Amino acid sequence: MVTKLDLYRIFYEVSQHNSFSKAAKSLYLTQPAVSQSISLLEDELSIRLFNRTPQGVALTEEGKHLYEYVDSALNLLDSGEKKMEEFKLLKGGKIAIGVGDTISRYFLLPFLENFHHKYPDISFKLLNGTTSELVDSLKQGKIDIAICNFPIEDEKLEKITCADIQDTFVYGEHYNHLFQDTVSIENVLKHPIICLDQDSISRRFVDQYLKEKGLILEPEFELGSHDLLLDFAKINLGIACVTKEFSSSYINQGILKEINLIEKIPKRSIGICYLKSVSLSIASQKFVKTIISDTNTN
């Protein structure tokens, strides 16, 4: 079945060659098929596009005007096809990622660095927010993927776990004499507690764990940044509830010490999520696969 676009491509080739036979050869068609297509296009437009001459064909004045539009349109289509090919080869495109400050700094950055090194023509847009804010941004089409704290209960989202993380308590030198031995979490909660605010998934996770044990977290300080938790603990304002994996530099350097709990808080996870109903771009698919592959390797 010959489409309208096919007719215009045949019209373009005939215009280029001023010949039905030469156009047919370039298009791998028969000359009668080309002639029939031009006649069909002229009938549809109700206008003559070519004058037949002994030497071949020549555009009419009307045909010359149409040629200008067809030439522009086909060039645009060719440019579009080339751009699609670039996308397939990851030589173009943009990935919009939603991520919180802490996960961005301690988890995402190495993946961004490696991916950008391999595919420098892919650009990134990062949107900061809490997990609930990022889920809303996904549903509003503002971002392609979100990298955030789990668990997330939402059937509209595809969720891929990337890494397990451990919530724990850390303290500065002022509290050294209190936590030399293994202690219960009840004992820890008797002291000033520094933790994230209740908008964060990690805070709600710890709250739920404590609730199941019949305990309530009544913090001295509620903060919006994980790094602030560490800084507050460093100057001995209280015991900070932090993510161990994101606090390793402070713990390893001895700036803060981890409390050895009798019963550790259960591990949770961070991961990637995106809308099930929306297909990811080729660049986004590749980025997600890269993170999954690298985290599985490690």
Coordinates of C-alpha atoms in Angstrom, one line a residue:
M1 CA 0.0 0.0 0.0
V2 CA 1.4 3.3 -1.1
T3 CA 1.1 6.0 1.6
K4 CA 1.0 9.8 1.1
L5 CA 4.6 10.0 2.4
D6 CA 5.7 7.4 -0.2
L7 CA 4.1 9.6 -2.9
Y8 CA 6.0 12.7 -1.8
R9 CA 9.3 10.7 -1.6
I10 CA 8.7 9.6 -5.2
F11 CA 7.8 13.2 -6.2
Y12 CA 11.0 14.3 -4.6
E13 CA 13.2 11.8 -6.5
V14 CA 11.5 12.6 -9.9
S15 CA 12.1 16.3 -9.2
Q16 CA 15.8 15.6 -8.4
H17 CA 16.4 13.5 -11.6
N18 CA 13.9 15.1 -13.9
S19 CA 13.2 11.6 -15.1
F20 CA 10.8 8.8 -14.2
S21 CA 13.2 6.1 -15.2
K22 CA 16.1 7.5 -13.1
A23 CA 13.9 8.1 -10.1
A24 CA 12.6 4.5 -10.5
K25 CA 16.2 3.2 -10.5
S26 CA 17.1 5.2 -7.3
L27 CA 14.0 4.0 -5.6
Y28 CA 14.3 0.4 -6.8
L29 CA 10.8 0.7 -8.4
T30 CA 9.6 0.1 -11.9
Q31 CA 9.1 3.1 -14.2
P32 CA 5.3 2.4 -14.5
A33 CA 5.0 2.4 -10.7
V34 CA 6.7 5.8 -10.4
S35 CA 4.5 7.2 -13.2
Q36 CA 1.4 5.8 -11.6
S37 CA 2.4 7.3 -8.2
I38 CA 2.9 10.8 -9.7
S39 CA -0.4 10.6 -11.5
L40 CA -2.1 9.6 -8.2
L41 CA -0.5 12.5 -6.4
E42 CA -1.6 14.9 -9.1
D43 CA -5.1 13.6 -9.0
E44 CA -5.2 14.0 -5.2
L45 CA -4.0 17.5 -5.4
S46 CA -6.0 18.3 -8.5
I47 CA -3.0 20.0 -10.1
R48 CA -0.3 19.1 -12.6
L49 CA 3.1 18.9 -11.1
F50 CA 5.3 17.9 -14.1
N51 CA 5.4 18.8 -17.7
R52 CA 6.3 15.9 -19.9
T53 CA 9.1 16.6 -22.4
P54 CA 11.1 14.5 -24.9
Q55 CA 14.1 14.8 -22.5
G56 CA 12.1 13.7 -19.5
V57 CA 10.0 15.8 -17.1
A58 CA 10.2 19.3 -15.6
L59 CA 8.4 20.8 -12.7
T60 CA 5.5 23.1 -13.4
E61 CA 5.4 26.4 -11.5
E62 CA 3.0 24.8 -9.0
G63 CA 5.3 21.8 -8.8
K64 CA 8.3 24.0 -8.0
H65 CA 6.4 25.5 -5.0
L66 CA 5.4 22.1 -3.7
Y67 CA 9.0 20.9 -4.1
E68 CA 10.2 23.5 -1.7
Y69 CA 7.9 22.2 1.0
V70 CA 8.6 18.6 0.3
D71 CA 12.3 19.2 0.3
S72 CA 12.1 20.9 3.8
A73 CA 9.8 18.2 5.1
L74 CA 11.9 15.3 4.0
N75 CA 15.1 16.9 5.3
L76 CA 13.4 17.4 8.7
L77 CA 12.3 13.7 8.7
D78 CA 15.9 12.7 7.8
S79 CA 17.2 14.8 10.7
G80 CA 14.7 13.3 13.0
E81 CA 15.7 9.8 12.0
K82 CA 19.4 10.7 12.5
K83 CA 18.5 12.0 16.0
M84 CA 16.7 8.8 16.8
E85 CA 19.8 6.9 15.7
E86 CA 21.9 9.1 18.0
F87 CA 19.5 8.3 20.9
K88 CA 19.9 4.5 20.2
L89 CA 23.7 4.9 20.2
L90 CA 23.5 7.1 23.3
K91 CA 24.9 10.1 21.5
G92 CA 22.1 12.4 22.7
G93 CA 19.3 12.7 25.2
K94 CA 18.5 13.8 28.7
I95 CA 17.8 11.9 31.9
A96 CA 15.7 13.6 34.6
I97 CA 16.5 12.0 38.0
G98 CA 14.8 12.7 41.3
V99 CA 17.0 12.1 44.3
G100 CA 17.6 13.3 47.9
D101 CA 20.8 15.1 49.0
T102 CA 22.1 12.2 51.0
I103 CA 21.5 9.4 48.5
S104 CA 22.8 11.7 45.8
R105 CA 26.1 12.3 47.6
Y106 CA 26.7 8.9 49.1
F107 CA 25.2 6.6 46.4
L108 CA 24.4 8.2 43.1
L109 CA 27.5 10.3 42.4
P110 CA 29.9 7.5 41.4
F111 CA 27.3 6.1 38.9
L112 CA 26.8 9.6 37.4
E113 CA 30.5 10.0 37.0
N114 CA 31.1 6.7 35.3
F115 CA 28.1 7.0 33.1
H116 CA 29.0 10.5 32.0
H117 CA 32.5 9.3 31.2
K118 CA 31.1 6.6 28.9
Y119 CA 28.3 8.6 27.4
P120 CA 29.3 12.3 27.5
D121 CA 26.5 13.4 25.1
I122 CA 23.8 12.4 27.6
S123 CA 22.8 15.3 29.8
F124 CA 21.3 15.0 33.3
K125 CA 18.7 17.0 35.2
L126 CA 18.5 16.4 39.0
L127 CA 15.5 17.2 41.1
N128 CA 15.9 17.2 44.8
G129 CA 13.2 16.1 47.2
T130 CA 12.0 13.7 49.8
T131 CA 10.8 10.3 48.8
S132 CA 7.1 11.3 48.8
E133 CA 7.9 14.4 46.8
L134 CA 9.9 12.4 44.3
V135 CA 7.0 10.0 43.8
D136 CA 4.7 12.9 43.1
S137 CA 7.2 14.3 40.6
L138 CA 7.2 10.9 38.8
K139 CA 3.5 10.9 38.5
Q140 CA 3.5 14.5 37.2
G141 CA 6.1 13.6 34.6
K142 CA 8.7 15.9 36.0
I143 CA 11.3 13.2 36.3
D144 CA 12.1 9.9 34.5
I145 CA 13.3 7.9 37.5
A146 CA 13.7 8.4 41.2
I147 CA 16.4 7.0 43.4
C148 CA 15.1 7.0 47.0
N149 CA 14.5 5.2 50.3
F150 CA 12.4 2.1 50.4
P151 CA 9.9 0.8 51.3
I152 CA 7.4 2.5 49.0
E153 CA 3.9 1.1 48.7
D154 CA 2.6 2.2 45.4
E155 CA 1.3 -0.2 42.7
K156 CA 1.8 2.3 39.9
L157 CA 5.6 2.2 40.4
E158 CA 8.2 -0.3 39.2
K159 CA 10.6 -0.6 42.1
I160 CA 14.2 -2.0 41.9
T161 CA 16.2 -2.5 45.1
C162 CA 19.8 -1.5 44.7
A163 CA 21.4 -1.6 48.1
D164 CA 20.6 -2.5 51.7
I165 CA 21.3 0.1 54.4
Q166 CA 21.4 0.0 58.2
D167 CA 20.0 2.6 60.6
T168 CA 22.1 3.0 63.7
F169 CA 23.0 5.4 66.5
V170 CA 26.2 7.4 66.8
Y171 CA 27.7 9.6 69.4
G172 CA 30.5 12.1 70.1
E173 CA 33.3 11.9 72.7
H174 CA 31.0 13.5 75.4
Y175 CA 29.1 10.2 75.6
N176 CA 32.1 7.8 75.5
H177 CA 31.6 6.7 79.1
L178 CA 28.0 5.7 78.6
F179 CA 28.3 3.3 75.6
Q180 CA 31.4 1.2 76.2
D181 CA 29.3 -2.0 76.3
T182 CA 26.4 -3.4 74.3
V183 CA 23.2 -1.6 75.3
S184 CA 19.5 -1.9 74.6
I185 CA 17.7 0.6 72.4
E186 CA 15.6 1.5 75.4
N187 CA 18.8 2.7 77.1
V188 CA 19.7 4.8 74.1
L189 CA 16.4 6.6 74.0
K190 CA 16.9 7.9 77.6
H191 CA 19.4 10.4 76.2
P192 CA 18.9 13.4 73.9
I193 CA 18.2 12.0 70.4
I194 CA 18.9 13.7 67.1
C195 CA 17.0 12.4 64.0
L196 CA 15.5 13.3 60.7
D197 CA 12.1 14.9 60.6
Q198 CA 8.9 12.9 60.1
D199 CA 8.7 13.7 56.4
S200 CA 11.5 11.2 55.7
I201 CA 11.0 7.5 54.9
S202 CA 13.9 6.6 57.1
R203 CA 12.5 8.4 60.2
R204 CA 9.1 6.7 59.7
F205 CA 10.8 3.3 59.3
V206 CA 12.6 3.7 62.6
D207 CA 9.4 5.1 64.3
Q208 CA 7.5 2.0 63.1
Y209 CA 10.2 -0.3 64.4
L210 CA 10.2 1.3 67.8
K211 CA 6.4 1.3 67.9
E212 CA 6.4 -2.4 67.4
K213 CA 8.6 -2.7 70.4
G214 CA 6.3 -0.4 72.5
L215 CA 8.7 2.5 72.3
I216 CA 8.3 6.1 71.2
L217 CA 11.0 8.3 69.7
E218 CA 10.9 11.8 71.2
P219 CA 13.9 13.6 69.7
E220 CA 15.6 16.6 71.1
F221 CA 16.4 17.8 67.5
E222 CA 14.6 17.0 64.2
L223 CA 16.6 18.0 61.2
G224 CA 16.1 17.9 57.4
S225 CA 19.6 16.8 56.4
H226 CA 21.6 13.6 57.2
D227 CA 24.9 15.5 57.2
L228 CA 23.5 17.8 59.9
L229 CA 22.7 14.8 62.1
L230 CA 26.4 13.9 62.0
D231 CA 27.5 17.5 62.7
F232 CA 25.1 17.9 65.6
A233 CA 26.4 14.6 67.1
K234 CA 30.0 15.7 66.5
I235 CA 29.5 18.7 68.8
N236 CA 27.8 16.5 71.4
L237 CA 24.2 17.8 71.1
G238 CA 22.9 14.3 71.5
I239 CA 22.8 10.7 70.0
A240 CA 22.1 10.8 66.3
C241 CA 20.0 8.2 64.5
V242 CA 21.8 7.9 61.1
T243 CA 22.3 5.6 58.2
K244 CA 25.6 3.7 58.8
E245 CA 26.6 3.5 55.1
F246 CA 26.3 7.3 54.8
S247 CA 28.2 7.9 58.0
S248 CA 31.2 5.7 57.4
S249 CA 33.7 8.6 57.0
Y250 CA 32.9 9.9 60.5
I251 CA 32.9 6.5 62.0
N252 CA 36.1 5.3 60.3
Q253 CA 38.0 8.4 61.3
G254 CA 36.8 8.1 64.9
I255 CA 35.0 11.4 64.9
L256 CA 31.8 9.5 65.9
K257 CA 31.3 6.1 67.4
E258 CA 28.6 3.6 66.7
I259 CA 26.5 2.3 69.6
N260 CA 26.6 -1.5 69.8
L261 CA 22.9 -2.4 70.2
I262 CA 21.7 -5.6 71.7
E263 CA 19.2 -5.9 68.9
K264 CA 20.0 -4.0 65.7
I265 CA 17.4 -2.1 63.8
P266 CA 16.3 -4.2 60.7
K267 CA 17.9 -3.2 57.5
R268 CA 16.0 -1.4 54.8
S269 CA 17.0 -0.5 51.3
I270 CA 17.4 2.2 48.7
G271 CA 16.5 1.7 45.0
I272 CA 15.2 3.0 41.7
C273 CA 11.6 3.5 40.9
Y274 CA 9.7 4.7 37.8
L275 CA 6.1 4.6 36.5
K276 CA 5.0 1.3 35.1
S277 CA 2.7 3.0 32.6
V278 CA 5.5 5.1 31.0
S279 CA 8.3 3.6 28.9
L280 CA 11.7 4.8 29.8
S281 CA 13.9 6.5 27.2
I282 CA 16.8 4.5 25.8
A283 CA 19.2 6.6 27.9
S284 CA 17.2 6.1 31.1
Q285 CA 17.0 2.4 30.5
K286 CA 20.8 2.2 30.0
F287 CA 21.4 4.2 33.2
V288 CA 19.1 2.0 35.3
K289 CA 20.8 -1.1 33.9
T290 CA 24.2 0.3 34.7
I291 CA 23.3 0.9 38.3
I292 CA 21.8 -2.5 38.7
S293 CA 24.8 -4.2 37.1
D294 CA 27.3 -2.3 39.2
T295 CA 25.5 -2.8 42.4
N296 CA 25.1 -6.6 41.7
T297 CA 28.8 -6.8 40.9
N298 CA 29.7 -5.1 44.1

